[in-house]
Amino acid sequence: NSSIVPLMNQDLIRPLDDLVKKYGKGIQDSQLITIDGKVMAVAFMANTQHLYYREDVLKDMGIAVPKTYEEVVAASEKIRASGKMQYPYAATYKSGWSLAQEFVNMYIGHGGEFFKAGGVEPNINNPKGVATLKMLKKLSGLSHPDYLKRDTEAIITEWNSGKVALMTLYASSASDLSDSERD
């Protein structure tokens, strides 16, 4: 979604209608990305974020699996207070796209709308936007101090080295996570 417009503006992609017609058997209409009535892309997967957690750490500490960000904060604070881990939470908060995407995901999760109804006036400076920023601040305080440099690879390294107990990460990266039952 973030790359198609610049490519179209530079005439670097063309409509795919003829190819979809010829080879697109089985492609659902909901997968076709159309712009001005022309198929310009085909969606092939949805990459969702998940909360990954170390069951052993949570069990040892008597912590239930968190179901909300508030519970993630409480669990992380308990883990830190125990001395078990100094930075128990990780997420892709690298400056730029990663941090912006984390804001977008959480803001939507708070029920935020990016534009005021019926128009294109931005709508993030509101209680839901502030709540999102406050939660990101709490979570970043439970993360490695270099959290603004942490991308997917960095937090996977932290996870695999046993330095993180709770982590928000995209499903497409799960295969890179260490698992004692799998390794």
mmCIF file with all atom_site columns, N, CA and C in Angstrom, residues 33-84:
data_model
loop_
_atom_site.group_PDB
_atom_site.id
_atom_site.type_symbol
_atom_site.label_atom_id
_atom_site.label_alt_id
_atom_site.label_comp_id
_atom_site.label_asym_id
_atom_site.label_entity_id
_atom_site.label_seq_id
_atom_site.pdbx_PDB_ins_code
_atom_site.Cartn_x
_atom_site.Cartn_y
_atom_site.Cartn_z
_atom_site.occupancy
_atom_site.B_iso_or_equiv
_atom_site.pdbx_formal_charge
_atom_site.auth_seq_id
_atom_site.auth_comp_id
_atom_site.auth_asym_id
_atom_site.auth_atom_id
_atom_site.pdbx_PDB_model_num
ATOM 1   N N  . ILE A 1 33 ? -6.561  -5.142  -6.050  1.00 0.00 ? 33 ILE A N  1
ATOM 2   C CA . ILE A 1 33 ? -6.392  -3.738  -5.676  1.00 0.00 ? 33 ILE A CA 1
ATOM 3   C C  . ILE A 1 33 ? -6.632  -2.924  -6.940  1.00 0.00 ? 33 ILE A C  1
ATOM 4   N N  . THR A 1 34 ? -7.748  -2.224  -6.967  1.00 0.00 ? 34 THR A N  1
ATOM 5   C CA . THR A 1 34 ? -8.095  -1.457  -8.171  1.00 0.00 ? 34 THR A CA 1
ATOM 6   C C  . THR A 1 34 ? -7.974  0.034   -7.902  1.00 0.00 ? 34 THR A C  1
ATOM 7   N N  . ILE A 1 35 ? -7.492  0.711   -8.907  1.00 0.00 ? 35 ILE A N  1
ATOM 8   C CA . ILE A 1 35 ? -7.384  2.161   -8.881  1.00 0.00 ? 35 ILE A CA 1
ATOM 9   C C  . ILE A 1 35 ? -7.940  2.664   -10.205 1.00 0.00 ? 35 ILE A C  1
ATOM 10  N N  . ASP A 1 36 ? -8.924  3.544   -10.104 1.00 0.00 ? 36 ASP A N  1
ATOM 11  C CA . ASP A 1 36 ? -9.614  4.048   -11.294 1.00 0.00 ? 36 ASP A CA 1
ATOM 12  C C  . ASP A 1 36 ? -10.144 2.904   -12.160 1.00 0.00 ? 36 ASP A C  1
ATOM 13  N N  . GLY A 1 37 ? -10.650 1.854   -11.512 1.00 0.00 ? 37 GLY A N  1
ATOM 14  C CA . GLY A 1 37 ? -11.255 0.735   -12.229 1.00 0.00 ? 37 GLY A CA 1
ATOM 15  C C  . GLY A 1 37 ? -10.282 -0.250  -12.850 1.00 0.00 ? 37 GLY A C  1
ATOM 16  N N  . LYS A 1 38 ? -8.990  -0.059  -12.630 1.00 0.00 ? 38 LYS A N  1
ATOM 17  C CA . LYS A 1 38 ? -7.979  -0.953  -13.201 1.00 0.00 ? 38 LYS A CA 1
ATOM 18  C C  . LYS A 1 38 ? -7.278  -1.715  -12.072 1.00 0.00 ? 38 LYS A C  1
ATOM 19  N N  . VAL A 1 39 ? -7.024  -3.000  -12.295 1.00 0.00 ? 39 VAL A N  1
ATOM 20  C CA . VAL A 1 39 ? -6.301  -3.801  -11.309 1.00 0.00 ? 39 VAL A CA 1
ATOM 21  C C  . VAL A 1 39 ? -4.826  -3.396  -11.357 1.00 0.00 ? 39 VAL A C  1
ATOM 22  N N  . MET A 1 40 ? -4.341  -2.851  -10.240 1.00 0.00 ? 40 MET A N  1
ATOM 23  C CA . MET A 1 40 ? -2.959  -2.390  -10.181 1.00 0.00 ? 40 MET A CA 1
ATOM 24  C C  . MET A 1 40 ? -2.090  -3.269  -9.279  1.00 0.00 ? 40 MET A C  1
ATOM 25  N N  . ALA A 1 41 ? -2.734  -4.139  -8.490  1.00 0.00 ? 41 ALA A N  1
ATOM 26  C CA . ALA A 1 41 ? -1.989  -5.040  -7.610  1.00 0.00 ? 41 ALA A CA 1
ATOM 27  C C  . ALA A 1 41 ? -2.924  -6.156  -7.161  1.00 0.00 ? 41 ALA A C  1
ATOM 28  N N  . VAL A 1 42 ? -2.314  -7.240  -6.693  1.00 0.00 ? 42 VAL A N  1
ATOM 29  C CA . VAL A 1 42 ? -3.069  -8.369  -6.152  1.00 0.00 ? 42 VAL A CA 1
ATOM 30  C C  . VAL A 1 42 ? -2.531  -8.642  -4.746  1.00 0.00 ? 42 VAL A C  1
ATOM 31  N N  . ALA A 1 43 ? -3.417  -8.561  -3.769  1.00 0.00 ? 43 ALA A N  1
ATOM 32  C CA . ALA A 1 43 ? -3.024  -8.848  -2.391  1.00 0.00 ? 43 ALA A CA 1
ATOM 33  C C  . ALA A 1 43 ? -2.791  -10.349 -2.256  1.00 0.00 ? 43 ALA A C  1
ATOM 34  N N  . PHE A 1 44 ? -1.691  -10.739 -1.611  1.00 0.00 ? 44 PHE A N  1
ATOM 35  C CA . PHE A 1 44 ? -1.388  -12.160 -1.496  1.00 0.00 ? 44 PHE A CA 1
ATOM 36  C C  . PHE A 1 44 ? -1.345  -12.655 -0.066  1.00 0.00 ? 44 PHE A C  1
ATOM 37  N N  . MET A 1 45 ? -1.291  -11.756 0.917   1.00 0.00 ? 45 MET A N  1
ATOM 38  C CA . MET A 1 45 ? -1.317  -12.204 2.300   1.00 0.00 ? 45 MET A CA 1
ATOM 39  C C  . MET A 1 45 ? -1.677  -11.035 3.200   1.00 0.00 ? 45 MET A C  1
ATOM 40  N N  . ALA A 1 46 ? -2.118  -11.355 4.358   1.00 0.00 ? 46 ALA A N  1
ATOM 41  C CA . ALA A 1 46 ? -2.334  -10.355 5.397   1.00 0.00 ? 46 ALA A CA 1
ATOM 42  C C  . ALA A 1 46 ? -1.326  -10.670 6.487   1.00 0.00 ? 46 ALA A C  1
ATOM 43  N N  . ASN A 1 47 ? -0.549  -9.695  6.846   1.00 0.00 ? 47 ASN A N  1
ATOM 44  C CA . ASN A 1 47 ? 0.485   -9.893  7.849   1.00 0.00 ? 47 ASN A CA 1
ATOM 45  C C  . ASN A 1 47 ? 0.023   -9.241  9.136   1.00 0.00 ? 47 ASN A C  1
ATOM 46  N N  . THR A 1 48 ? -0.364  -10.038 10.084  1.00 0.00 ? 48 THR A N  1
ATOM 47  C CA . THR A 1 48 ? -0.911  -9.513  11.324  1.00 0.00 ? 48 THR A CA 1
ATOM 48  C C  . THR A 1 48 ? 0.131   -9.534  12.435  1.00 0.00 ? 48 THR A C  1
ATOM 49  N N  . GLN A 1 49 ? -0.070  -8.622  13.380  1.00 0.00 ? 49 GLN A N  1
ATOM 50  C CA . GLN A 1 49 ? 0.799   -8.602  14.548  1.00 0.00 ? 49 GLN A CA 1
ATOM 51  C C  . GLN A 1 49 ? 0.253   -9.554  15.598  1.00 0.00 ? 49 GLN A C  1
ATOM 52  N N  . HIS A 1 50 ? 1.173   -10.121 16.350  1.00 0.00 ? 50 HIS A N  1
ATOM 53  C CA . HIS A 1 50 ? 0.812   -11.021 17.441  1.00 0.00 ? 50 HIS A CA 1
ATOM 54  C C  . HIS A 1 50 ? 1.606   -10.639 18.683  1.00 0.00 ? 50 HIS A C  1
ATOM 55  N N  . LEU A 1 51 ? 1.057   -10.987 19.819  1.00 0.00 ? 51 LEU A N  1
ATOM 56  C CA . LEU A 1 51 ? 1.812   -10.876 21.056  1.00 0.00 ? 51 LEU A CA 1
ATOM 57  C C  . LEU A 1 51 ? 2.467   -12.233 21.284  1.00 0.00 ? 51 LEU A C  1
ATOM 58  N N  . TYR A 1 52 ? 3.775   -12.244 21.281  1.00 0.00 ? 52 TYR A N  1
ATOM 59  C CA . TYR A 1 52 ? 4.537   -13.451 21.573  1.00 0.00 ? 52 TYR A CA 1
ATOM 60  C C  . TYR A 1 52 ? 4.922   -13.378 23.047  1.00 0.00 ? 52 TYR A C  1
ATOM 61  N N  . TYR A 1 53 ? 4.877   -14.508 23.710  1.00 0.00 ? 53 TYR A N  1
ATOM 62  C CA . TYR A 1 53 ? 5.224   -14.513 25.122  1.00 0.00 ? 53 TYR A CA 1
ATOM 63  C C  . TYR A 1 53 ? 5.933   -15.808 25.479  1.00 0.00 ? 53 TYR A C  1
ATOM 64  N N  . ARG A 1 54 ? 6.781   -15.703 26.480  1.00 0.00 ? 54 ARG A N  1
ATOM 65  C CA . ARG A 1 54 ? 7.490   -16.870 26.976  1.00 0.00 ? 54 ARG A CA 1
ATOM 66  C C  . ARG A 1 54 ? 6.635   -17.504 28.070  1.00 0.00 ? 54 ARG A C  1
ATOM 67  N N  . GLU A 1 55 ? 6.048   -18.611 27.703  1.00 0.00 ? 55 GLU A N  1
ATOM 68  C CA . GLU A 1 55 ? 5.141   -19.301 28.622  1.00 0.00 ? 55 GLU A CA 1
ATOM 69  C C  . GLU A 1 55 ? 5.852   -19.675 29.919  1.00 0.00 ? 55 GLU A C  1
ATOM 70  N N  . ASP A 1 56 ? 7.120   -20.100 29.804  1.00 0.00 ? 56 ASP A N  1
ATOM 71  C CA . ASP A 1 56 ? 7.858   -20.503 30.994  1.00 0.00 ? 56 ASP A CA 1
ATOM 72  C C  . ASP A 1 56 ? 8.044   -19.347 31.966  1.00 0.00 ? 56 ASP A C  1
ATOM 73  N N  . VAL A 1 57 ? 8.367   -18.169 31.450  1.00 0.00 ? 57 VAL A N  1
ATOM 74  C CA . VAL A 1 57 ? 8.573   -17.000 32.308  1.00 0.00 ? 57 VAL A CA 1
ATOM 75  C C  . VAL A 1 57 ? 7.263   -16.606 32.974  1.00 0.00 ? 57 VAL A C  1
ATOM 76  N N  . LEU A 1 58 ? 6.202   -16.523 32.183  1.00 0.00 ? 58 LEU A N  1
ATOM 77  C CA . LEU A 1 58 ? 4.910   -16.134 32.753  1.00 0.00 ? 58 LEU A CA 1
ATOM 78  C C  . LEU A 1 58 ? 4.461   -17.148 33.815  1.00 0.00 ? 58 LEU A C  1
ATOM 79  N N  . LYS A 1 59 ? 4.617   -18.423 33.525  1.00 0.00 ? 59 LYS A N  1
ATOM 80  C CA . LYS A 1 59 ? 4.198   -19.470 34.460  1.00 0.00 ? 59 LYS A CA 1
ATOM 81  C C  . LYS A 1 59 ? 5.016   -19.398 35.751  1.00 0.00 ? 59 LYS A C  1
ATOM 82  N N  . ASP A 1 60 ? 6.336   -19.265 35.618  1.00 0.00 ? 60 ASP A N  1
ATOM 83  C CA . ASP A 1 60 ? 7.205   -19.179 36.804  1.00 0.00 ? 60 ASP A CA 1
ATOM 84  C C  . ASP A 1 60 ? 6.837   -18.004 37.698  1.00 0.00 ? 60 ASP A C  1
ATOM 85  N N  . MET A 1 61 ? 6.358   -16.927 37.093  1.00 0.00 ? 61 MET A N  1
ATOM 86  C CA . MET A 1 61 ? 6.047   -15.714 37.849  1.00 0.00 ? 61 MET A CA 1
ATOM 87  C C  . MET A 1 61 ? 4.567   -15.618 38.219  1.00 0.00 ? 61 MET A C  1
ATOM 88  N N  . GLY A 1 62 ? 3.780   -16.607 37.825  1.00 0.00 ? 62 GLY A N  1
ATOM 89  C CA . GLY A 1 62 ? 2.351   -16.579 38.145  1.00 0.00 ? 62 GLY A CA 1
ATOM 90  C C  . GLY A 1 62 ? 1.593   -15.485 37.420  1.00 0.00 ? 62 GLY A C  1
ATOM 91  N N  . ILE A 1 63 ? 2.015   -15.204 36.191  1.00 0.00 ? 63 ILE A N  1
ATOM 92  C CA . ILE A 1 63 ? 1.390   -14.150 35.387  1.00 0.00 ? 63 ILE A CA 1
ATOM 93  C C  . ILE A 1 63 ? 0.530   -14.800 34.319  1.00 0.00 ? 63 ILE A C  1
ATOM 94  N N  . ALA A 1 64 ? -0.718  -14.375 34.241  1.00 0.00 ? 64 ALA A N  1
ATOM 95  C CA . ALA A 1 64 ? -1.609  -14.855 33.182  1.00 0.00 ? 64 ALA A CA 1
ATOM 96  C C  . ALA A 1 64 ? -1.181  -14.251 31.852  1.00 0.00 ? 64 ALA A C  1
ATOM 97  N N  . VAL A 1 65 ? -1.479  -14.947 30.773  1.00 0.00 ? 65 VAL A N  1
ATOM 98  C CA . VAL A 1 65 ? -1.153  -14.425 29.444  1.00 0.00 ? 65 VAL A CA 1
ATOM 99  C C  . VAL A 1 65 ? -1.905  -13.102 29.251  1.00 0.00 ? 65 VAL A C  1
ATOM 100 N N  . PRO A 1 66 ? -1.182  -12.021 28.970  1.00 0.00 ? 66 PRO A N  1
ATOM 101 C CA . PRO A 1 66 ? -1.832  -10.715 28.800  1.00 0.00 ? 66 PRO A CA 1
ATOM 102 C C  . PRO A 1 66 ? -2.789  -10.705 27.604  1.00 0.00 ? 66 PRO A C  1
ATOM 103 N N  . LYS A 1 67 ? -3.894  -10.006 27.780  1.00 0.00 ? 67 LYS A N  1
ATOM 104 C CA . LYS A 1 67 ? -4.876  -9.874  26.706  1.00 0.00 ? 67 LYS A CA 1
ATOM 105 C C  . LYS A 1 67 ? -5.047  -8.422  26.258  1.00 0.00 ? 67 LYS A C  1
ATOM 106 N N  . THR A 1 68 ? -4.463  -7.498  26.992  1.00 0.00 ? 68 THR A N  1
ATOM 107 C CA . THR A 1 68 ? -4.532  -6.075  26.655  1.00 0.00 ? 68 THR A CA 1
ATOM 108 C C  . THR A 1 68 ? -3.139  -5.476  26.811  1.00 0.00 ? 68 THR A C  1
ATOM 109 N N  . TYR A 1 69 ? -2.947  -4.304  26.252  1.00 0.00 ? 69 TYR A N  1
ATOM 110 C CA . TYR A 1 69 ? -1.661  -3.634  26.435  1.00 0.00 ? 69 TYR A CA 1
ATOM 111 C C  . TYR A 1 69 ? -1.439  -3.280  27.906  1.00 0.00 ? 69 TYR A C  1
ATOM 112 N N  . GLU A 1 70 ? -2.507  -2.934  28.613  1.00 0.00 ? 70 GLU A N  1
ATOM 113 C CA . GLU A 1 70 ? -2.366  -2.635  30.036  1.00 0.00 ? 70 GLU A CA 1
ATOM 114 C C  . GLU A 1 70 ? -1.839  -3.860  30.787  1.00 0.00 ? 70 GLU A C  1
ATOM 115 N N  . GLU A 1 71 ? -2.318  -5.041  30.408  1.00 0.00 ? 71 GLU A N  1
ATOM 116 C CA . GLU A 1 71 ? -1.835  -6.275  31.032  1.00 0.00 ? 71 GLU A CA 1
ATOM 117 C C  . GLU A 1 71 ? -0.396  -6.581  30.616  1.00 0.00 ? 71 GLU A C  1
ATOM 118 N N  . VAL A 1 72 ? -0.012  -6.224  29.380  1.00 0.00 ? 72 VAL A N  1
ATOM 119 C CA . VAL A 1 72 ? 1.379   -6.395  28.940  1.00 0.00 ? 72 VAL A CA 1
ATOM 120 C C  . VAL A 1 72 ? 2.283   -5.511  29.797  1.00 0.00 ? 72 VAL A C  1
ATOM 121 N N  . VAL A 1 73 ? 1.851   -4.281  30.041  1.00 0.00 ? 73 VAL A N  1
ATOM 122 C CA . VAL A 1 73 ? 2.631   -3.365  30.877  1.00 0.00 ? 73 VAL A CA 1
ATOM 123 C C  . VAL A 1 73 ? 2.765   -3.935  32.290  1.00 0.00 ? 73 VAL A C  1
ATOM 124 N N  . ALA A 1 74 ? 1.656   -4.379  32.876  1.00 0.00 ? 74 ALA A N  1
ATOM 125 C CA . ALA A 1 74 ? 1.689   -4.923  34.244  1.00 0.00 ? 74 ALA A CA 1
ATOM 126 C C  . ALA A 1 74 ? 2.594   -6.151  34.325  1.00 0.00 ? 74 ALA A C  1
ATOM 127 N N  . ALA A 1 75 ? 2.487   -7.044  33.351  1.00 0.00 ? 75 ALA A N  1
ATOM 128 C CA . ALA A 1 75 ? 3.326   -8.243  33.338  1.00 0.00 ? 75 ALA A CA 1
ATOM 129 C C  . ALA A 1 75 ? 4.797   -7.862  33.196  1.00 0.00 ? 75 ALA A C  1
ATOM 130 N N  . SER A 1 76 ? 5.089   -6.941  32.291  1.00 0.00 ? 76 SER A N  1
ATOM 131 C CA . SER A 1 76 ? 6.479   -6.510  32.079  1.00 0.00 ? 76 SER A CA 1
ATOM 132 C C  . SER A 1 76 ? 7.047   -5.857  33.332  1.00 0.00 ? 76 SER A C  1
ATOM 133 N N  . GLU A 1 77 ? 6.243   -5.046  33.994  1.00 0.00 ? 77 GLU A N  1
ATOM 134 C CA . GLU A 1 77 ? 6.710   -4.401  35.225  1.00 0.00 ? 77 GLU A CA 1
ATOM 135 C C  . GLU A 1 77 ? 7.002   -5.432  36.310  1.00 0.00 ? 77 GLU A C  1
ATOM 136 N N  . LYS A 1 78 ? 6.163   -6.459  36.405  1.00 0.00 ? 78 LYS A N  1
ATOM 137 C CA . LYS A 1 78 ? 6.382   -7.514  37.402  1.00 0.00 ? 78 LYS A CA 1
ATOM 138 C C  . LYS A 1 78 ? 7.658   -8.298  37.087  1.00 0.00 ? 78 LYS A C  1
ATOM 139 N N  . ILE A 1 79 ? 7.861   -8.590  35.809  1.00 0.00 ? 79 ILE A N  1
ATOM 140 C CA . ILE A 1 79 ? 9.074   -9.318  35.403  1.00 0.00 ? 79 ILE A CA 1
ATOM 141 C C  . ILE A 1 79 ? 10.314  -8.478  35.704  1.00 0.00 ? 79 ILE A C  1
ATOM 142 N N  . ARG A 1 80 ? 10.259  -7.202  35.383  1.00 0.00 ? 80 ARG A N  1
ATOM 143 C CA . ARG A 1 80 ? 11.403  -6.318  35.660  1.00 0.00 ? 80 ARG A CA 1
ATOM 144 C C  . ARG A 1 80 ? 11.664  -6.230  37.162  1.00 0.00 ? 80 ARG A C  1
ATOM 145 N N  . ALA A 1 81 ? 10.607  -6.043  37.940  1.00 0.00 ? 81 ALA A N  1
ATOM 146 C CA . ALA A 1 81 ? 10.754  -5.901  39.395  1.00 0.00 ? 81 ALA A CA 1
ATOM 147 C C  . ALA A 1 81 ? 11.356  -7.160  40.029  1.00 0.00 ? 81 ALA A C  1
ATOM 148 N N  . SER A 1 82 ? 11.119  -8.305  39.413  1.00 0.00 ? 82 SER A N  1
ATOM 149 C CA . SER A 1 82 ? 11.662  -9.560  39.947  1.00 0.00 ? 82 SER A CA 1
ATOM 150 C C  . SER A 1 82 ? 13.163  -9.687  39.713  1.00 0.00 ? 82 SER A C  1
ATOM 151 N N  . GLY A 1 83 ? 13.693  -8.875  38.804  1.00 0.00 ? 83 GLY A N  1
ATOM 152 C CA . GLY A 1 83 ? 15.109  -8.965  38.453  1.00 0.00 ? 83 GLY A CA 1
ATOM 153 C C  . GLY A 1 83 ? 15.397  -9.998  37.378  1.00 0.00 ? 83 GLY A C  1
ATOM 154 N N  . LYS A 1 84 ? 14.362  -10.674 36.911  1.00 0.00 ? 84 LYS A N  1
ATOM 155 C CA . LYS A 1 84 ? 14.534  -11.725 35.898  1.00 0.00 ? 84 LYS A CA 1
ATOM 156 C C  . LYS A 1 84 ? 15.004  -11.152 34.561  1.00 0.00 ? 84 LYS A C  1
#
